[in-house]
mmCIF file of C-alpha atoms in Angstrom:
data_model
loop_
_atom_site.group_PDB
_atom_site.id
_atom_site.type_symbol
_atom_site.label_atom_id
_atom_site.label_comp_id
_atom_site.label_asym_id
_atom_site.label_seq_id
_atom_site.Cartn_x
_atom_site.Cartn_y
_atom_site.Cartn_z
ATOM 1 C CA UNK A 1 0.003 -0.511 0.073
ATOM 2 C CA UNK A 2 1.700 3.602 -0.542
ATOM 3 C CA UNK A 3 2.568 4.817 2.074
ATOM 4 C CA UNK A 4 2.797 8.941 1.091
ATOM 5 C CA UNK A 5 -0.336 10.877 0.320
ATOM 6 C CA UNK A 6 1.560 11.872 -3.033
ATOM 7 C CA UNK A 7 1.387 7.708 -3.646
ATOM 8 C CA UNK A 8 -2.282 7.579 -2.166
ATOM 9 C CA UNK A 9 -2.694 10.526 -4.959
ATOM 10 C CA UNK A 10 -1.078 9.074 -7.971
ATOM 11 C CA UNK A 11 -3.564 5.964 -7.253
ATOM 12 C CA UNK A 12 -6.430 8.242 -7.078
ATOM 13 C CA UNK A 13 -5.667 9.913 -10.328
ATOM 14 C CA UNK A 14 -5.349 6.514 -12.014
ATOM 15 C CA UNK A 15 -8.711 5.420 -10.473
ATOM 16 C CA UNK A 16 -10.717 8.651 -11.913
ATOM 17 C CA UNK A 17 -8.235 8.107 -15.275
ATOM 18 C CA UNK A 18 -9.608 4.097 -15.990
ATOM 19 C CA UNK A 19 -13.104 5.715 -13.597
ATOM 20 C CA UNK A 20 -13.520 6.431 -17.627
ATOM 21 C CA UNK A 21 -12.132 4.351 -19.237
ATOM 22 C CA UNK A 22 -14.956 1.993 -17.640
ATOM 23 C CA UNK A 23 -17.385 4.601 -17.997
ATOM 24 C CA UNK A 24 -17.222 5.396 -22.110
ATOM 25 C CA UNK A 25 -16.682 1.474 -23.043
ATOM 26 C CA UNK A 26 -18.360 2.788 -26.735
ATOM 27 C CA UNK A 27 -15.915 5.292 -27.208
ATOM 28 C CA UNK A 28 -12.790 5.734 -29.476
ATOM 29 C CA UNK A 29 -9.782 6.265 -26.097
ATOM 30 C CA UNK A 30 -6.309 6.654 -26.125
ATOM 31 C CA UNK A 31 -4.500 6.434 -23.136
ATOM 32 C CA UNK A 32 -1.133 8.202 -23.828
ATOM 33 C CA UNK A 33 0.991 5.779 -21.125
ATOM 34 C CA UNK A 34 3.729 8.060 -20.391
ATOM 35 C CA UNK A 35 5.806 7.668 -17.358
ATOM 36 C CA UNK A 36 3.111 9.614 -15.821
ATOM 37 C CA UNK A 37 1.037 7.546 -15.818
ATOM 38 C CA UNK A 38 3.551 4.153 -14.874
ATOM 39 C CA UNK A 39 4.214 6.061 -11.675
ATOM 40 C CA UNK A 40 0.370 6.710 -11.284
ATOM 41 C CA UNK A 41 -0.486 2.796 -11.960
ATOM 42 C CA UNK A 42 2.041 1.663 -9.716
ATOM 43 C CA UNK A 43 1.244 3.249 -6.699
ATOM 44 C CA UNK A 44 -2.800 2.330 -7.554
ATOM 45 C CA UNK A 45 -1.539 -1.428 -7.829
ATOM 46 C CA UNK A 46 0.478 -1.171 -4.580
ATOM 47 C CA UNK A 47 -2.541 -0.745 -2.990
ATOM 48 C CA UNK A 48 -4.595 -4.070 -0.722
ATOM 49 C CA UNK A 49 -7.253 -5.075 -2.376
ATOM 50 C CA UNK A 50 -9.476 -3.073 0.102
ATOM 51 C CA UNK A 51 -8.237 -0.190 -0.966
ATOM 52 C CA UNK A 52 -8.485 -0.161 -4.720
ATOM 53 C CA UNK A 53 -11.595 -0.822 -4.388
ATOM 54 C CA UNK A 54 -12.616 2.521 -2.178
ATOM 55 C CA UNK A 55 -10.983 4.584 -4.799
ATOM 56 C CA UNK A 56 -12.619 2.820 -8.273
ATOM 57 C CA UNK A 57 -16.440 3.354 -7.013
ATOM 58 C CA UNK A 58 -14.846 6.462 -5.191
ATOM 59 C CA UNK A 59 -13.513 7.701 -8.812
ATOM 60 C CA UNK A 60 -17.190 6.025 -10.275
ATOM 61 C CA UNK A 61 -19.076 8.740 -8.627
ATOM 62 C CA UNK A 62 -16.819 11.555 -9.733
ATOM 63 C CA UNK A 63 -16.770 10.056 -13.138
ATOM 64 C CA UNK A 64 -20.463 9.501 -13.147
ATOM 65 C CA UNK A 65 -21.080 13.120 -12.486
ATOM 66 C CA UNK A 66 -19.266 14.462 -15.188
ATOM 67 C CA UNK A 67 -20.419 13.053 -17.331
ATOM 68 C CA UNK A 68 -23.742 13.788 -17.320
ATOM 69 C CA UNK A 69 -21.963 17.409 -17.237
ATOM 70 C CA UNK A 70 -19.697 17.510 -20.543
ATOM 71 C CA UNK A 71 -21.153 15.248 -24.043
ATOM 72 C CA UNK A 72 -18.221 15.759 -25.663
ATOM 73 C CA UNK A 73 -16.573 13.198 -23.731
ATOM 74 C CA UNK A 74 -19.396 10.983 -25.253
ATOM 75 C CA UNK A 75 -19.382 12.536 -28.230
ATOM 76 C CA UNK A 76 -17.208 13.461 -30.767
ATOM 77 C CA UNK A 77 -16.849 14.535 -34.360
ATOM 78 C CA UNK A 78 -16.102 11.755 -37.526
ATOM 79 C CA UNK A 79 -13.508 9.317 -35.946
ATOM 80 C CA UNK A 80 -11.978 11.509 -33.076
ATOM 81 C CA UNK A 81 -10.245 9.598 -30.041
ATOM 82 C CA UNK A 82 -10.695 11.066 -27.091
ATOM 83 C CA UNK A 83 -7.132 10.490 -25.393
ATOM 84 C CA UNK A 84 -6.422 10.120 -20.679
ATOM 85 C CA UNK A 85 -2.827 11.033 -19.155
ATOM 86 C CA UNK A 86 -1.836 11.933 -16.364
ATOM 87 C CA UNK A 87 -0.453 15.203 -16.109
ATOM 88 C CA UNK A 88 3.266 15.558 -14.652
ATOM 89 C CA UNK A 89 3.661 17.627 -11.752
ATOM 90 C CA UNK A 90 5.627 20.227 -13.017
ATOM 91 C CA UNK A 91 2.542 21.205 -15.144
ATOM 92 C CA UNK A 92 1.535 22.335 -11.311
ATOM 93 C CA UNK A 93 4.422 24.939 -10.870
ATOM 94 C CA UNK A 94 3.370 26.912 -14.768
ATOM 95 C CA UNK A 95 -0.435 27.285 -12.691
ATOM 96 C CA UNK A 96 -1.934 24.025 -14.930
ATOM 97 C CA UNK A 97 -3.269 21.207 -11.487
ATOM 98 C CA UNK A 98 -5.324 19.434 -13.980
ATOM 99 C CA UNK A 99 -3.933 15.612 -13.072
ATOM 100 C CA UNK A 100 -5.871 13.816 -15.419
ATOM 101 C CA UNK A 101 -7.061 15.388 -19.008
ATOM 102 C CA UNK A 102 -8.757 14.924 -21.674
ATOM 103 C CA UNK A 103 -8.928 15.763 -25.051
ATOM 104 C CA UNK A 104 -10.334 15.823 -28.361
ATOM 105 C CA UNK A 105 -7.280 17.127 -30.515
ATOM 106 C CA UNK A 106 -9.095 17.231 -33.532
ATOM 107 C CA UNK A 107 -11.468 19.510 -32.081
ATOM 108 C CA UNK A 108 -9.891 21.041 -30.216
ATOM 109 C CA UNK A 109 -11.290 20.035 -26.759
ATOM 110 C CA UNK A 110 -10.453 19.617 -23.678
ATOM 111 C CA UNK A 111 -11.376 19.445 -20.180
ATOM 112 C CA UNK A 112 -9.639 18.038 -16.505
ATOM 113 C CA UNK A 113 -9.742 17.072 -13.178
ATOM 114 C CA UNK A 114 -7.832 17.721 -10.003
ATOM 115 C CA UNK A 115 -8.104 14.479 -8.093
ATOM 116 C CA UNK A 116 -7.513 14.725 -4.071
ATOM 117 C CA UNK A 117 -7.281 11.696 -2.156
ATOM 118 C CA UNK A 118 -8.870 12.325 1.060
ATOM 119 C CA UNK A 119 -7.947 15.572 1.326
ATOM 120 C CA UNK A 120 -8.700 19.325 -0.130
ATOM 121 C CA UNK A 121 -5.227 21.742 -0.548
ATOM 122 C CA UNK A 122 -5.003 23.976 -3.243
ATOM 123 C CA UNK A 123 -1.029 23.914 -3.918
ATOM 124 C CA UNK A 124 1.839 23.803 -1.936
ATOM 125 C CA UNK A 125 4.084 26.846 -2.419
ATOM 126 C CA UNK A 126 7.733 27.640 -0.839
ATOM 127 C CA UNK A 127 9.166 30.994 0.188
ATOM 128 C CA UNK A 128 12.611 31.269 0.612
ATOM 129 C CA UNK A 129 15.198 34.298 0.311
ATOM 130 C CA UNK A 130 15.615 34.116 -3.690
ATOM 131 C CA UNK A 131 12.380 33.084 -3.862
ATOM 132 C CA UNK A 132 10.173 35.864 -5.559
ATOM 133 C CA UNK A 133 6.331 35.304 -4.513
ATOM 134 C CA UNK A 134 5.681 38.696 -5.876
ATOM 135 C CA UNK A 135 6.335 37.821 -9.058
ATOM 136 C CA UNK A 136 5.710 34.629 -9.312
ATOM 137 C CA UNK A 137 2.294 33.835 -8.131
ATOM 138 C CA UNK A 138 1.139 38.255 -8.817
ATOM 139 C CA UNK A 139 3.038 39.139 -11.378
ATOM 140 C CA UNK A 140 4.563 41.681 -9.451
ATOM 141 C CA UNK A 141 8.371 41.622 -8.324
ATOM 142 C CA UNK A 142 8.924 42.029 -4.471
ATOM 143 C CA UNK A 143 10.920 44.869 -3.437
ATOM 144 C CA UNK A 144 14.560 44.861 -1.575
ATOM 145 C CA UNK A 145 13.745 45.925 1.264
ATOM 146 C CA UNK A 146 11.404 42.683 1.537
ATOM 147 C CA UNK A 147 13.997 39.953 1.212
ATOM 148 C CA UNK A 148 16.380 42.346 3.507
ATOM 149 C CA UNK A 149 13.769 41.317 6.231
ATOM 150 C CA UNK A 150 13.292 37.517 5.913
ATOM 151 C CA UNK A 151 17.104 37.273 4.510
ATOM 152 C CA UNK A 152 18.834 36.516 8.240
ATOM 153 C CA UNK A 153 16.126 34.420 9.398
ATOM 154 C CA UNK A 154 16.686 32.052 6.112
ATOM 155 C CA UNK A 155 20.587 32.474 6.572
ATOM 156 C CA UNK A 156 20.203 31.076 10.033
ATOM 157 C CA UNK A 157 18.174 28.371 8.473
ATOM 158 C CA UNK A 158 21.180 28.013 5.305
ATOM 159 C CA UNK A 159 23.578 28.064 8.258
ATOM 160 C CA UNK A 160 21.998 24.800 10.727
ATOM 161 C CA UNK A 161 21.738 22.890 7.639
ATOM 162 C CA UNK A 162 24.939 23.499 6.354
ATOM 163 C CA UNK A 163 27.197 23.378 9.824
ATOM 164 C CA UNK A 164 25.812 19.862 10.923
ATOM 165 C CA UNK A 165 26.196 18.993 7.337
ATOM 166 C CA UNK A 166 22.651 18.528 6.316
ATOM 167 C CA UNK A 167 21.747 16.304 10.056
ATOM 168 C CA UNK A 168 20.491 19.663 12.227
ATOM 169 C CA UNK A 169 16.184 18.913 12.680
ATOM 170 C CA UNK A 170 13.829 21.263 13.366
ATOM 171 C CA UNK A 171 13.079 20.406 16.969
ATOM 172 C CA UNK A 172 16.612 21.277 17.774
ATOM 173 C CA UNK A 173 15.077 25.420 17.277
ATOM 174 C CA UNK A 174 13.752 26.765 20.286
ATOM 175 C CA UNK A 175 10.232 28.657 19.961
ATOM 176 C CA UNK A 176 10.283 28.103 16.316
ATOM 177 C CA UNK A 177 7.194 30.343 15.473
ATOM 178 C CA UNK A 178 8.802 33.386 17.732
ATOM 179 C CA UNK A 179 12.165 32.957 15.196
ATOM 180 C CA UNK A 180 11.555 31.654 12.097
ATOM 181 C CA UNK A 181 8.182 31.730 11.440
ATOM 182 C CA UNK A 182 6.339 35.320 12.417
ATOM 183 C CA UNK A 183 9.196 36.569 11.122
ATOM 184 C CA UNK A 184 8.728 35.650 7.782
ATOM 185 C CA UNK A 185 5.212 35.919 8.269
ATOM 186 C CA UNK A 186 4.689 39.234 8.757
ATOM 187 C CA UNK A 187 7.359 40.345 6.580
ATOM 188 C CA UNK A 188 5.549 38.973 3.665
ATOM 189 C CA UNK A 189 2.133 39.710 5.103
ATOM 190 C CA UNK A 190 3.756 43.678 4.683
ATOM 191 C CA UNK A 191 5.195 43.033 0.981
ATOM 192 C CA UNK A 192 1.778 40.868 -0.043
ATOM 193 C CA UNK A 193 -0.546 44.181 0.772
ATOM 194 C CA UNK A 194 1.701 46.138 -0.870
ATOM 195 C CA UNK A 195 1.658 44.548 -4.095
ATOM 196 C CA UNK A 196 -2.329 44.316 -3.141
ATOM 197 C CA UNK A 197 -2.041 48.216 -3.497
ATOM 198 C CA UNK A 198 -0.782 49.219 -6.297
ATOM 199 C CA UNK A 199 -1.887 46.463 -8.767
ATOM 200 C CA UNK A 200 -5.712 45.369 -9.389
ATOM 201 C CA UNK A 201 -5.613 43.154 -10.965
ATOM 202 C CA UNK A 202 -2.905 41.067 -8.435
ATOM 203 C CA UNK A 203 -5.700 39.130 -6.540
ATOM 204 C CA UNK A 204 -6.870 37.973 -10.193
ATOM 205 C CA UNK A 205 -3.226 36.496 -9.721
ATOM 206 C CA UNK A 206 -3.221 35.338 -7.003
ATOM 207 C CA UNK A 207 -6.551 33.371 -7.800
ATOM 208 C CA UNK A 208 -5.662 31.675 -10.811
ATOM 209 C CA UNK A 209 -1.564 30.706 -9.432
ATOM 210 C CA UNK A 210 -2.687 29.125 -6.160
ATOM 211 C CA UNK A 211 -6.070 27.303 -8.778
ATOM 212 C CA UNK A 212 -4.506 27.183 -12.057
ATOM 213 C CA UNK A 213 -4.638 28.957 -15.316
ATOM 214 C CA UNK A 214 -7.556 26.306 -16.617
ATOM 215 C CA UNK A 215 -11.065 25.314 -15.985
ATOM 216 C CA UNK A 216 -11.381 21.775 -14.080
ATOM 217 C CA UNK A 217 -12.864 19.750 -12.248
ATOM 218 C CA UNK A 218 -11.994 18.969 -8.701
ATOM 219 C CA UNK A 219 -12.604 15.847 -7.861
ATOM 220 C CA UNK A 220 -12.190 15.257 -4.187
ATOM 221 C CA UNK A 221 -12.724 11.572 -2.420
ATOM 222 C CA UNK A 222 -14.494 11.351 1.866
ATOM 223 C CA UNK A 223 -13.735 8.172 2.365
ATOM 224 C CA UNK A 224 -15.241 8.464 6.060
ATOM 225 C CA UNK A 225 -18.078 9.053 4.702
ATOM 226 C CA UNK A 226 -17.832 7.387 1.335
ATOM 227 C CA UNK A 227 -18.878 10.079 -1.041
ATOM 228 C CA UNK A 228 -17.177 12.385 -3.428
ATOM 229 C CA UNK A 229 -17.117 15.758 -3.458
ATOM 230 C CA UNK A 230 -16.938 17.362 -7.672
ATOM 231 C CA UNK A 231 -16.786 20.327 -7.825
ATOM 232 C CA UNK A 232 -16.980 22.847 -11.403
ATOM 233 C CA UNK A 233 -14.370 26.167 -11.256
ATOM 234 C CA UNK A 234 -14.825 26.973 -14.552
ATOM 235 C CA UNK A 235 -12.824 31.632 -15.071
ATOM 236 C CA UNK A 236 -12.103 30.701 -18.611
ATOM 237 C CA UNK A 237 -16.191 29.030 -20.164
ATOM 238 C CA UNK A 238 -14.478 26.249 -20.706
ATOM 239 C CA UNK A 239 -16.971 23.324 -19.130
ATOM 240 C CA UNK A 240 -19.771 22.053 -19.710
ATOM 241 C CA UNK A 241 -20.463 22.411 -23.560
ATOM 242 C CA UNK A 242 -22.978 21.167 -26.206
ATOM 243 C CA UNK A 243 -21.638 18.845 -29.396
ATOM 244 C CA UNK A 244 -24.227 18.946 -31.544
ATOM 245 C CA UNK A 245 -27.307 18.464 -29.758
ATOM 246 C CA UNK A 246 -26.304 16.676 -27.389
ATOM 247 C CA UNK A 247 -26.296 18.935 -23.734
ATOM 248 C CA UNK A 248 -25.807 18.620 -19.947
ATOM 249 C CA UNK A 249 -27.758 17.993 -17.596
ATOM 250 C CA UNK A 250 -27.537 21.123 -16.524
ATOM 251 C CA UNK A 251 -25.517 24.442 -16.372
ATOM 252 C CA UNK A 252 -22.249 25.549 -14.542
ATOM 253 C CA UNK A 253 -22.183 28.961 -14.149
ATOM 254 C CA UNK A 254 -18.645 31.362 -14.846
ATOM 255 C CA UNK A 255 -16.471 32.074 -11.231
ATOM 256 C CA UNK A 256 -15.357 35.430 -10.837
ATOM 257 C CA UNK A 257 -12.397 36.905 -10.514
ATOM 258 C CA UNK A 258 -11.990 38.494 -7.673
ATOM 259 C CA UNK A 259 -10.186 42.558 -7.758
ATOM 260 C CA UNK A 260 -10.113 43.141 -4.036
ATOM 261 C CA UNK A 261 -8.289 42.022 -0.810
ATOM 262 C CA UNK A 262 -10.557 42.403 2.743
ATOM 263 C CA UNK A 263 -8.256 41.151 5.226
ATOM 264 C CA UNK A 264 -4.733 39.582 4.895
ATOM 265 C CA UNK A 265 -3.104 38.993 9.044
ATOM 266 C CA UNK A 266 -3.032 35.996 11.735
ATOM 267 C CA UNK A 267 -5.877 33.312 11.929
ATOM 268 C CA UNK A 268 -7.274 34.546 15.192
ATOM 269 C CA UNK A 269 -4.647 32.165 17.797
ATOM 270 C CA UNK A 270 -2.465 30.671 15.273
ATOM 271 C CA UNK A 271 1.337 32.127 14.711
ATOM 272 C CA UNK A 272 2.241 30.051 12.002
ATOM 273 C CA UNK A 273 -1.034 30.844 9.488
ATOM 274 C CA UNK A 274 -3.211 33.621 7.957
ATOM 275 C CA UNK A 275 -5.594 34.316 6.046
ATOM 276 C CA UNK A 276 -6.572 36.039 3.041
ATOM 277 C CA UNK A 277 -9.996 37.563 2.831
ATOM 278 C CA UNK A 278 -11.473 38.618 -1.265
ATOM 279 C CA UNK A 279 -14.292 39.522 -2.341
ATOM 280 C CA UNK A 280 -16.057 37.740 -5.003
ATOM 281 C CA UNK A 281 -16.607 34.977 -2.355
ATOM 282 C CA UNK A 282 -12.590 33.639 -1.950
ATOM 283 C CA UNK A 283 -11.000 33.085 1.669
ATOM 284 C CA UNK A 284 -7.890 31.724 1.624
ATOM 285 C CA UNK A 285 -5.875 30.403 4.437
ATOM 286 C CA UNK A 286 -2.727 29.435 4.152
ATOM 287 C CA UNK A 287 -0.043 27.361 6.824
ATOM 288 C CA UNK A 288 4.102 27.727 6.887
ATOM 289 C CA UNK A 289 5.376 24.728 7.873
ATOM 290 C CA UNK A 290 8.700 23.162 7.837
ATOM 291 C CA UNK A 291 7.893 20.282 4.701
ATOM 292 C CA UNK A 292 11.028 18.285 6.630
ATOM 293 C CA UNK A 293 12.293 16.725 9.928
ATOM 294 C CA UNK A 294 15.319 18.197 9.102
ATOM 295 C CA UNK A 295 15.877 22.184 9.273
ATOM 296 C CA UNK A 296 15.810 23.005 5.046
ATOM 297 C CA UNK A 297 16.767 26.324 3.452
ATOM 298 C CA UNK A 298 12.716 27.273 2.299
ATOM 299 C CA UNK A 299 9.523 27.067 3.936
ATOM 300 C CA UNK A 300 6.660 24.929 2.817
ATOM 301 C CA UNK A 301 3.307 26.809 2.610
ATOM 302 C CA UNK A 302 -0.093 24.463 2.513
ATOM 303 C CA UNK A 303 -3.208 26.980 0.729
ATOM 304 C CA UNK A 304 -6.436 26.548 1.067
ATOM 305 C CA UNK A 305 -9.475 27.705 -0.544
ATOM 306 C CA UNK A 306 -11.548 28.183 3.358
ATOM 307 C CA UNK A 307 -14.460 29.815 0.961
ATOM 308 C CA UNK A 308 -15.306 30.466 -3.169
ATOM 309 C CA UNK A 309 -17.779 31.851 -5.108
ATOM 310 C CA UNK A 310 -21.397 30.736 -4.292
ATOM 311 C CA UNK A 311 -21.981 29.452 -7.161
ATOM 312 C CA UNK A 312 -19.606 27.182 -7.537
ATOM 313 C CA UNK A 313 -21.816 24.387 -8.895
ATOM 314 C CA UNK A 314 -20.398 21.280 -5.918
ATOM 315 C CA UNK A 315 -22.753 17.525 -6.482
ATOM 316 C CA UNK A 316 -21.967 15.429 -3.673
ATOM 317 C CA UNK A 317 -22.399 12.112 -5.003
ATOM 318 C CA UNK A 318 -22.621 8.875 -2.684
ATOM 319 C CA UNK A 319 -20.551 5.699 -3.585
ATOM 320 C CA UNK A 320 -21.569 3.016 -1.789
ATOM 321 C CA UNK A 321 -23.802 2.397 -4.525
ATOM 322 C CA UNK A 322 -22.459 2.748 -7.914
ATOM 323 C CA UNK A 323 -25.214 2.861 -10.976
ATOM 324 C CA UNK A 324 -27.027 0.256 -9.196
ATOM 325 C CA UNK A 325 -24.598 -2.927 -8.184
ATOM 326 C CA UNK A 326 -22.877 -3.586 -4.681
ATOM 327 C CA UNK A 327 -19.944 -2.883 -4.961
ATOM 328 C CA UNK A 328 -18.919 -6.401 -5.728
ATOM 329 C CA UNK A 329 -20.656 -6.874 -8.354
ATOM 330 C CA UNK A 330 -19.798 -3.932 -10.240
ATOM 331 C CA UNK A 331 -15.943 -5.305 -10.268
ATOM 332 C CA UNK A 332 -17.682 -8.343 -11.500
ATOM 333 C CA UNK A 333 -18.798 -5.997 -13.916
ATOM 334 C CA UNK A 334 -15.863 -3.755 -14.598
ATOM 335 C CA UNK A 335 -11.867 -4.831 -16.051
ATOM 336 C CA UNK A 336 -9.515 -2.517 -15.247
ATOM 337 C CA UNK A 337 -6.601 -4.985 -17.388
#
């Protein structure tokens, strides 16, 4: 069984892709069997049968709903082939958070799925004295004042790492919240506010950096309650398109990007989390932490969307019973080999 959240996530990506194949039995499909696909398949194969079944049921519930929202999954022009692939993680760095991508090249059409296994984190971002978060996140560079403020803290971390030949542990730092996290976060917040006040498009750029520049369906499993949550992130208007008289069961609204920041500060009673509240219903929470037990010369943000526009299409799909099958009957009527 995969031992990390990353490996479990890869396994769920494979489950989602193969559920599309299983659901569209009469559709001409090509699977791109490249390195990301092989990695995901190996992660899935490493699971025990019970967990595999859970992932397949969770994925099937999601695809059942998305199939009803996306007629072009099944229908395309003559000789059109549906190509399915799993994206490398590097695409997330460049602003594309989709994991599974469905493409009909001849029809100039594609959709994507962002697959989350028992978590809803948006993106993991790093800070260091060489990372210009303003340029990367907001498309406006940070000031020299910001780097002057954070550099001593990160230099301290680099020195501890170097002097111990990389063996020093975070637990060796007394009150790391006060000496490391808070100085970095205070400088970050001050610089973030400076950029937002100077650049009207900074709030929108922040959201697009965090959730991606391409529309997608976010698929989140909830194993404890045996349901799958599907959200349609439709900012560019590319989701939910009809084809030659075939229509979705419902319309997916466009989501508006923010243009104002109402609040950016520490979360109440927290020494390592901040929140950014924007108009149009966007609320972001960011927790800074050390990603490893060993001291590193950078820090990581765990980013979550606490709130999104109220117009976002959201559906909860149960997966204890799938399309009238009981779980065992479902397995007996599908083939993933």
